[in-house]
Amino acid sequence: MPAIHQYGCSVSLGEEAKTCYGRIAADHYGYDFVQHSDSSASNPWIALHFCETQHQIQTDDVVLFGWSHPNRNSWYNTHTARWEHLNYIQQKKRGSALTHSVVDYVSNQLSAYIEDVHDWYPKSIVENACNLQGLRYMHVHCVPHMIDVLMPDRQKYIADHLHPNDAGHERIFQLIKTQLDAIIHT
């Protein structure tokens, strides 16, 4: 059975919800669902993780890329041998060995230029890889776009920590459904 592979940050992961828009889509189309998202992930990490796992994706599968805010960054922690996605705004991972890296990034590197680069180059990498392999894919601009779309009905669609709740994920699916229909039915 074909699958929907979902990459992204906490929005795509379904943090603060029992489901996520990718699972809703997979259930709707009768596809299997494979979740590759990670909380607080940066766009460069999303692209890297896709490159590391793309061998799992078959040509009849569909890939959803749920892009995060371009000011996020990720660091590889050699002490723990894993990636850490330090969201400097929410301070989710206090005590990390990489806290000073985040302070340096925010103080000395973060700029409009870096945000622009973190917006376009990860998308370019995954588009080129998908096109070369004949994979069907869709970009979903989750942060800040989808959150901004849901915020006017915050009580209905947003959970406590600004992530979509179950109704919010259903709404995201409805917003992407027409474009996803066209991709699924090609």
PDB file of C-alpha atoms in Angstrom:
ATOM      1  CA  MET A   1       0.000   0.000   0.000  1.00  0.00           C
ATOM      2  CA  PRO A   2       1.341   3.485  -0.759  1.00  0.00           C
ATOM      3  CA  ALA A   3       2.270   5.734   2.149  1.00  0.00           C
ATOM      4  CA  ILE A   4       2.310   9.402   3.041  1.00  0.00           C
ATOM      5  CA  HIS A   5       5.682  10.352   4.526  1.00  0.00           C
ATOM      6  CA  GLN A   6       5.527  13.493   6.637  1.00  0.00           C
ATOM      7  CA  TYR A   7       8.542  15.644   7.535  1.00  0.00           C
ATOM      8  CA  GLY A   8       8.415  18.750   9.704  1.00  0.00           C
ATOM      9  CA  CYS A   9       8.506  20.283  13.156  1.00  0.00           C
ATOM     10  CA  SER A  10       6.117  20.016  16.111  1.00  0.00           C
ATOM     11  CA  VAL A  11       3.186  21.266  14.021  1.00  0.00           C
ATOM     12  CA  SER A  12       3.572  18.361  11.578  1.00  0.00           C
ATOM     13  CA  LEU A  13       4.317  16.003  14.454  1.00  0.00           C
ATOM     14  CA  GLY A  14       0.951  16.752  16.023  1.00  0.00           C
ATOM     15  CA  GLU A  15       2.398  17.937  19.301  1.00  0.00           C
ATOM     16  CA  GLU A  16      -0.557  18.813  21.583  1.00  0.00           C
ATOM     17  CA  ALA A  17      -2.973  16.785  19.437  1.00  0.00           C
ATOM     18  CA  LYS A  18      -3.977  13.152  19.111  1.00  0.00           C
ATOM     19  CA  THR A  19      -3.481  13.255  15.358  1.00  0.00           C
ATOM     20  CA  CYS A  20      -1.811  15.369  12.675  1.00  0.00           C
ATOM     21  CA  TYR A  21      -2.773  16.611   9.233  1.00  0.00           C
ATOM     22  CA  GLY A  22      -0.562  13.977   7.541  1.00  0.00           C
ATOM     23  CA  ARG A  23      -2.293  11.104   9.343  1.00  0.00           C
ATOM     24  CA  ILE A  24      -5.694  12.610   8.505  1.00  0.00           C
ATOM     25  CA  ALA A  25      -4.635  12.763   4.837  1.00  0.00           C
ATOM     26  CA  ALA A  26      -3.325   9.191   4.876  1.00  0.00           C
ATOM     27  CA  ASP A  27      -6.563   7.904   6.409  1.00  0.00           C
ATOM     28  CA  HIS A  28      -8.615   9.907   3.899  1.00  0.00           C
ATOM     29  CA  TYR A  29      -6.769   8.468   0.877  1.00  0.00           C
ATOM     30  CA  GLY A  30      -6.353   4.944   2.308  1.00  0.00           C
ATOM     31  CA  TYR A  31      -2.570   5.281   2.530  1.00  0.00           C
ATOM     32  CA  ASP A  32      -0.176   4.094   5.217  1.00  0.00           C
ATOM     33  CA  PHE A  33       1.389   6.879   7.270  1.00  0.00           C
ATOM     34  CA  VAL A  34       5.071   7.343   8.160  1.00  0.00           C
ATOM     35  CA  GLN A  35       5.948  10.167  10.561  1.00  0.00           C
ATOM     36  CA  HIS A  36       9.452  11.649  10.200  1.00  0.00           C
ATOM     37  CA  SER A  37       8.815  14.970  12.025  1.00  0.00           C
ATOM     38  CA  ASP A  38      10.604  16.106  15.167  1.00  0.00           C
ATOM     39  CA  SER A  39       9.689  18.758  17.709  1.00  0.00           C
ATOM     40  CA  SER A  40      11.357  22.159  17.099  1.00  0.00           C
ATOM     41  CA  ALA A  41      13.086  20.906  13.933  1.00  0.00           C
ATOM     42  CA  SER A  42      14.694  23.474  11.673  1.00  0.00           C
ATOM     43  CA  ASN A  43      14.176  23.592   7.925  1.00  0.00           C
ATOM     44  CA  PRO A  44      17.799  22.557   7.194  1.00  0.00           C
ATOM     45  CA  TRP A  45      17.351  19.523   9.474  1.00  0.00           C
ATOM     46  CA  ILE A  46      14.044  18.636   7.792  1.00  0.00           C
ATOM     47  CA  ALA A  47      15.819  18.558   4.417  1.00  0.00           C
ATOM     48  CA  LEU A  48      18.767  16.623   5.846  1.00  0.00           C
ATOM     49  CA  HIS A  49      16.490  14.069   7.517  1.00  0.00           C
ATOM     50  CA  PHE A  50      14.653  13.577   4.226  1.00  0.00           C
ATOM     51  CA  CYS A  51      17.971  12.962   2.466  1.00  0.00           C
ATOM     52  CA  GLU A  52      18.929  10.426   5.144  1.00  0.00           C
ATOM     53  CA  THR A  53      15.611   8.542   4.952  1.00  0.00           C
ATOM     54  CA  GLN A  54      14.524   8.939   1.335  1.00  0.00           C
ATOM     55  CA  HIS A  55      15.506   5.332   0.592  1.00  0.00           C
ATOM     56  CA  GLN A  56      12.366   4.331   2.554  1.00  0.00           C
ATOM     57  CA  ILE A  57      10.089   6.146   0.090  1.00  0.00           C
ATOM     58  CA  GLN A  58       8.598   4.297  -2.880  1.00  0.00           C
ATOM     59  CA  THR A  59       7.575   5.944  -6.151  1.00  0.00           C
ATOM     60  CA  ASP A  60       3.860   5.498  -5.391  1.00  0.00           C
ATOM     61  CA  ASP A  61       4.234   7.254  -2.006  1.00  0.00           C
ATOM     62  CA  VAL A  62       3.637  10.950  -1.340  1.00  0.00           C
ATOM     63  CA  VAL A  63       5.877  13.206   0.743  1.00  0.00           C
ATOM     64  CA  LEU A  64       4.551  16.122   2.807  1.00  0.00           C
ATOM     65  CA  PHE A  65       7.139  18.703   3.848  1.00  0.00           C
ATOM     66  CA  GLY A  66       5.804  20.758   6.758  1.00  0.00           C
ATOM     67  CA  TRP A  67       8.206  23.698   6.875  1.00  0.00           C
ATOM     68  CA  SER A  68       9.096  25.359  10.136  1.00  0.00           C
ATOM     69  CA  HIS A  69      10.056  28.956  10.899  1.00  0.00           C
ATOM     70  CA  PRO A  70      13.225  29.921   9.016  1.00  0.00           C
ATOM     71  CA  ASN A  71      14.839  31.381  12.151  1.00  0.00           C
ATOM     72  CA  ARG A  72      15.161  27.922  13.715  1.00  0.00           C
ATOM     73  CA  ASN A  73      18.446  26.079  13.635  1.00  0.00           C
ATOM     74  CA  SER A  74      19.612  22.587  14.607  1.00  0.00           C
ATOM     75  CA  TRP A  75      22.921  21.393  15.988  1.00  0.00           C
ATOM     76  CA  TYR A  76      24.513  17.979  16.148  1.00  0.00           C
ATOM     77  CA  ASN A  77      25.508  17.121  19.709  1.00  0.00           C
ATOM     78  CA  THR A  78      28.615  14.932  19.544  1.00  0.00           C
ATOM     79  CA  HIS A  79      28.248  14.033  23.244  1.00  0.00           C
ATOM     80  CA  THR A  80      24.845  12.415  22.736  1.00  0.00           C
ATOM     81  CA  ALA A  81      25.308  11.500  19.039  1.00  0.00           C
ATOM     82  CA  ARG A  82      22.020  13.104  18.050  1.00  0.00           C
ATOM     83  CA  TRP A  83      20.561  16.270  16.616  1.00  0.00           C
ATOM     84  CA  GLU A  84      19.122  18.907  18.926  1.00  0.00           C
ATOM     85  CA  HIS A  85      16.630  21.430  17.682  1.00  0.00           C
ATOM     86  CA  LEU A  86      16.966  24.271  20.114  1.00  0.00           C
ATOM     87  CA  ASN A  87      14.098  26.656  19.849  1.00  0.00           C
ATOM     88  CA  TYR A  88      15.615  29.704  21.440  1.00  0.00           C
ATOM     89  CA  ILE A  89      12.252  31.399  21.889  1.00  0.00           C
ATOM     90  CA  GLN A  90      10.602  28.616  23.886  1.00  0.00           C
ATOM     91  CA  GLN A  91      13.774  27.447  25.701  1.00  0.00           C
ATOM     92  CA  LYS A  92      12.473  23.878  25.435  1.00  0.00           C
ATOM     93  CA  LYS A  93      15.788  22.134  26.080  1.00  0.00           C
ATOM     94  CA  ARG A  94      17.432  23.936  28.962  1.00  0.00           C
ATOM     95  CA  GLY A  95      20.661  22.473  30.192  1.00  0.00           C
ATOM     96  CA  SER A  96      21.775  21.233  26.794  1.00  0.00           C
ATOM     97  CA  ALA A  97      25.502  21.201  26.132  1.00  0.00           C
ATOM     98  CA  LEU A  98      24.680  23.323  23.097  1.00  0.00           C
ATOM     99  CA  THR A  99      22.970  26.219  24.873  1.00  0.00           C
ATOM    100  CA  HIS A 100      25.972  28.461  24.176  1.00  0.00           C
ATOM    101  CA  SER A 101      25.666  27.596  20.478  1.00  0.00           C
ATOM    102  CA  VAL A 102      22.108  28.913  20.520  1.00  0.00           C
ATOM    103  CA  VAL A 103      23.170  32.118  22.247  1.00  0.00           C
ATOM    104  CA  ASP A 104      25.930  32.556  19.667  1.00  0.00           C
ATOM    105  CA  TYR A 105      23.514  31.873  16.814  1.00  0.00           C
ATOM    106  CA  VAL A 106      20.951  34.389  18.056  1.00  0.00           C
ATOM    107  CA  SER A 107      23.574  37.013  18.978  1.00  0.00           C
ATOM    108  CA  ASN A 108      25.939  36.760  16.022  1.00  0.00           C
ATOM    109  CA  GLN A 109      24.475  34.816  13.131  1.00  0.00           C
ATOM    110  CA  LEU A 110      20.696  35.123  12.947  1.00  0.00           C
ATOM    111  CA  SER A 111      19.759  37.670  10.317  1.00  0.00           C
ATOM    112  CA  ALA A 112      17.303  38.284   7.497  1.00  0.00           C
ATOM    113  CA  TYR A 113      19.853  36.692   5.148  1.00  0.00           C
ATOM    114  CA  ILE A 114      20.055  33.474   7.230  1.00  0.00           C
ATOM    115  CA  GLU A 115      16.254  33.298   7.475  1.00  0.00           C
ATOM    116  CA  ASP A 116      16.035  33.687   3.690  1.00  0.00           C
ATOM    117  CA  VAL A 117      18.614  30.930   3.173  1.00  0.00           C
ATOM    118  CA  HIS A 118      16.836  28.642   5.683  1.00  0.00           C
ATOM    119  CA  ASP A 119      13.619  29.243   3.756  1.00  0.00           C
ATOM    120  CA  TRP A 120      14.677  28.495   0.164  1.00  0.00           C
ATOM    121  CA  TYR A 121      17.663  26.145   0.186  1.00  0.00           C
ATOM    122  CA  PRO A 122      16.083  23.239   2.153  1.00  0.00           C
ATOM    123  CA  LYS A 123      13.090  23.364  -0.207  1.00  0.00           C
ATOM    124  CA  SER A 124      15.417  23.384  -3.202  1.00  0.00           C
ATOM    125  CA  ILE A 125      17.285  20.332  -1.894  1.00  0.00           C
ATOM    126  CA  VAL A 126      14.141  18.246  -1.376  1.00  0.00           C
ATOM    127  CA  GLU A 127      12.540  19.396  -4.642  1.00  0.00           C
ATOM    128  CA  ASN A 128      15.628  18.366  -6.617  1.00  0.00           C
ATOM    129  CA  ALA A 129      15.841  14.999  -4.858  1.00  0.00           C
ATOM    130  CA  CYS A 130      12.129  14.294  -5.346  1.00  0.00           C
ATOM    131  CA  ASN A 131      12.187  15.354  -8.993  1.00  0.00           C
ATOM    132  CA  LEU A 132      15.261  13.211  -9.720  1.00  0.00           C
ATOM    133  CA  GLN A 133      13.578  10.173  -8.150  1.00  0.00           C
ATOM    134  CA  GLY A 134      10.099  10.811  -9.557  1.00  0.00           C
ATOM    135  CA  LEU A 135       8.611  11.244  -6.064  1.00  0.00           C
ATOM    136  CA  ARG A 136       5.358  13.126  -5.529  1.00  0.00           C
ATOM    137  CA  TYR A 137       5.612  15.815  -2.863  1.00  0.00           C
ATOM    138  CA  MET A 138       3.923  18.871  -1.421  1.00  0.00           C
ATOM    139  CA  HIS A 139       5.157  21.822   0.596  1.00  0.00           C
ATOM    140  CA  VAL A 140       3.044  22.849   3.600  1.00  0.00           C
ATOM    141  CA  HIS A 141       4.148  26.148   5.117  1.00  0.00           C
ATOM    142  CA  CYS A 142       3.336  25.385   8.754  1.00  0.00           C
ATOM    143  CA  VAL A 143       5.215  28.009  10.777  1.00  0.00           C
ATOM    144  CA  PRO A 144       4.286  30.757  10.765  1.00  0.00           C
ATOM    145  CA  HIS A 145       1.767  30.525   7.873  1.00  0.00           C
ATOM    146  CA  MET A 146      -0.626  27.761   9.001  1.00  0.00           C
ATOM    147  CA  ILE A 147      -0.512  28.957  12.599  1.00  0.00           C
ATOM    148  CA  ASP A 148      -1.348  32.483  11.393  1.00  0.00           C
ATOM    149  CA  VAL A 149      -4.278  31.082   9.381  1.00  0.00           C
ATOM    150  CA  LEU A 150      -5.629  29.217  12.422  1.00  0.00           C
ATOM    151  CA  MET A 151      -5.087  32.009  14.987  1.00  0.00           C
ATOM    152  CA  PRO A 152      -8.250  34.038  14.229  1.00  0.00           C
ATOM    153  CA  ASP A 153     -10.192  31.000  15.545  1.00  0.00           C
ATOM    154  CA  ARG A 154      -7.670  30.233  18.270  1.00  0.00           C
ATOM    155  CA  GLN A 155     -10.245  28.822  20.701  1.00  0.00           C
ATOM    156  CA  LYS A 156     -11.366  26.326  18.068  1.00  0.00           C
ATOM    157  CA  TYR A 157      -8.063  25.335  16.425  1.00  0.00           C
ATOM    158  CA  ILE A 158      -5.100  26.048  18.747  1.00  0.00           C
ATOM    159  CA  ALA A 159      -3.968  24.148  21.868  1.00  0.00           C
ATOM    160  CA  ASP A 160      -2.299  25.653  24.935  1.00  0.00           C
ATOM    161  CA  HIS A 161       1.229  26.076  23.548  1.00  0.00           C
ATOM    162  CA  LEU A 162       0.276  27.452  20.112  1.00  0.00           C
ATOM    163  CA  HIS A 163       0.206  24.121  18.282  1.00  0.00           C
ATOM    164  CA  PRO A 164      -2.854  23.000  16.323  1.00  0.00           C
ATOM    165  CA  ASN A 165      -5.253  20.791  18.257  1.00  0.00           C
ATOM    166  CA  ASP A 166      -7.161  17.962  16.531  1.00  0.00           C
ATOM    167  CA  ALA A 167      -9.623  20.417  14.949  1.00  0.00           C
ATOM    168  CA  GLY A 168      -6.670  22.538  13.813  1.00  0.00           C
ATOM    169  CA  HIS A 169      -5.068  19.553  12.066  1.00  0.00           C
ATOM    170  CA  GLU A 170      -8.385  18.747  10.388  1.00  0.00           C
ATOM    171  CA  ARG A 171      -8.528  22.390   9.224  1.00  0.00           C
ATOM    172  CA  ILE A 172      -4.971  22.201   7.844  1.00  0.00           C
ATOM    173  CA  PHE A 173      -5.945  19.056   5.929  1.00  0.00           C
ATOM    174  CA  GLN A 174      -8.975  20.848   4.482  1.00  0.00           C
ATOM    175  CA  LEU A 175      -6.755  23.770   3.451  1.00  0.00           C
ATOM    176  CA  ILE A 176      -4.258  21.523   1.609  1.00  0.00           C
ATOM    177  CA  LYS A 177      -6.761  18.937   0.312  1.00  0.00           C
ATOM    178  CA  THR A 178      -7.339  20.407  -3.161  1.00  0.00           C
ATOM    179  CA  GLN A 179      -3.619  20.566  -3.911  1.00  0.00           C
ATOM    180  CA  LEU A 180      -3.049  17.164  -2.340  1.00  0.00           C
ATOM    181  CA  ASP A 181      -5.934  15.659  -4.380  1.00  0.00           C
ATOM    182  CA  ALA A 182      -4.156  16.790  -7.543  1.00  0.00           C
ATOM    183  CA  ILE A 183      -0.893  15.185  -6.386  1.00  0.00           C
ATOM    184  CA  ILE A 184      -2.521  11.923  -5.236  1.00  0.00           C
ATOM    185  CA  HIS A 185      -4.501  11.522  -8.441  1.00  0.00           C
ATOM    186  CA  THR A 186      -1.613  12.062 -10.898  1.00  0.00           C
TER     187      THR A 186
END
